[in-house]
Steps between C-alpha positions, in 0.01 A plus 500: 500500500363143484369315806815289534722807523263663749512193724880486475529870582279452807714207611817706464343766718395249765843335492676826571261644757495189722850584614378777732629777279861381492692610194724276293451136404317270737731320743409131476667260742598182312349199681463744787806663657698185422845644567393541863238228555427152357339545158133446417394510864255719686793634702663616176185685398461665839857626502470633144195696612673628815798615293266712289483300176194551281443131453648154485548229241414138573503166317204261485511124449239228545526207740410138434153560640440815297577766761690817411815576699793741483810333359742610230671173417339188357646314796488557875863414560666844487279698736355236735611198702305258278810286427556431870134466593411287197833335404342246265300749292771640271501720296242660731280651229234739628247314286574174685411637844166583658437829674491321836847358436637835385361669810722266706814652348741760636540772236724729702797314648679472165527880490656511846743217424607622155473880539461521119540878476751543782260726687521302823880509498491871417269573791211621284307210650572449868559157650177532699303587187656212311400252770137600452512375140544140608172316460354752254225329300431485127195725453197416294416750228180581688700585813730722292205685344336545841817660635532718190147627555556552872810712433343697214790372290535429126618167361647366179387137476717277284324183390775242454446319171733408219450716189250347260260597226244244615346536844562188707224367730718567804571859390129560439411371846768715661382808309134440586573454869724807505227715347237360737706592806582848369133566435395350834723751680417793274864555399452538124655849505784412737666224298687423183497139380824419321627191324759381252219292347314703233223240492407582860488873430292454186254287697483754783429780253182313410378382840626786720555810285467725805819360656826646358739257332875519434720288275830395656785462250862388487516621139291743299242415236587638157212748523424544872196721454325268254587198710364652822185609321459152352500325837302769679776610737505845661866503596843365415724370778846481341823387660700815575769431238237511222399857576606751236401853416318375192301244700398754764394749237309246292308347789421825678373659179272199448362530855655192654636489852856378561612304806873420500653203682716424692697820559747476789821689423504857636606647163211328320253599769618860471473499120154347477354691795523830315310387189132597513410248229576210733193406704668280757836355601508149645796458733639270769624816673199733544690673777765612248246633251301679769818672617578612144147639465532679835220291648691280748326491836 
């Protein structure tokens, strides 16, 4: 066995054993437990951990002054009160705001007002709990990593960058700062860095080979194994509708891990949860998957 395969085999072992001996795919809370709590917040991570998930998934973007924060969208308008607090700053791009400005925002009230998953109306989130979300802040990536370490949690870090074959200066800066923070906190074995941008992953394979890397895809490369090997990725993160028996067999035989997103329907959760070739399932409803796996607290 060559060195690359040995390293990959060791990583597979570490990835499975971090879950405290739990069987089945890893339960990964998408943007935290976002069906119950405002997404990409520290509160969402804490609840995912309390529910019994193995880890959480978060999204990283860079502010105008080069700080890393948690935010899925390019703009602040959906999940914060930026439009009301800064009415003349449309379209409220993350990259147009400093960290100090973003820290002024309320990243929780939208969830209470919109009840996007119906969990407040259904009583899964009580009125008292919902009120506590108002005023929730946008976390920095450093704050999110610190909490992850404190909880002994695992995290899938998505670096938000448009797919490219040439690494942009902004993407390079974001990747470098992400790696520096991971190393600073000693979390190299407790993370997976994911991106839709193959250029980022290829760069990370060179500068941070010790940190696992996963390629996010909406559609499959013609030859997934060769493509993943070419960019130095350790895992494929396919959208759930791309997953076939042939793909699972091909990737697992080649030693790649497989993290499926975003699986929410009970029938899909049931189907994927019983397949040992799937490393992790990313879901907005970790509570549903935990119940299926018999691990609900």
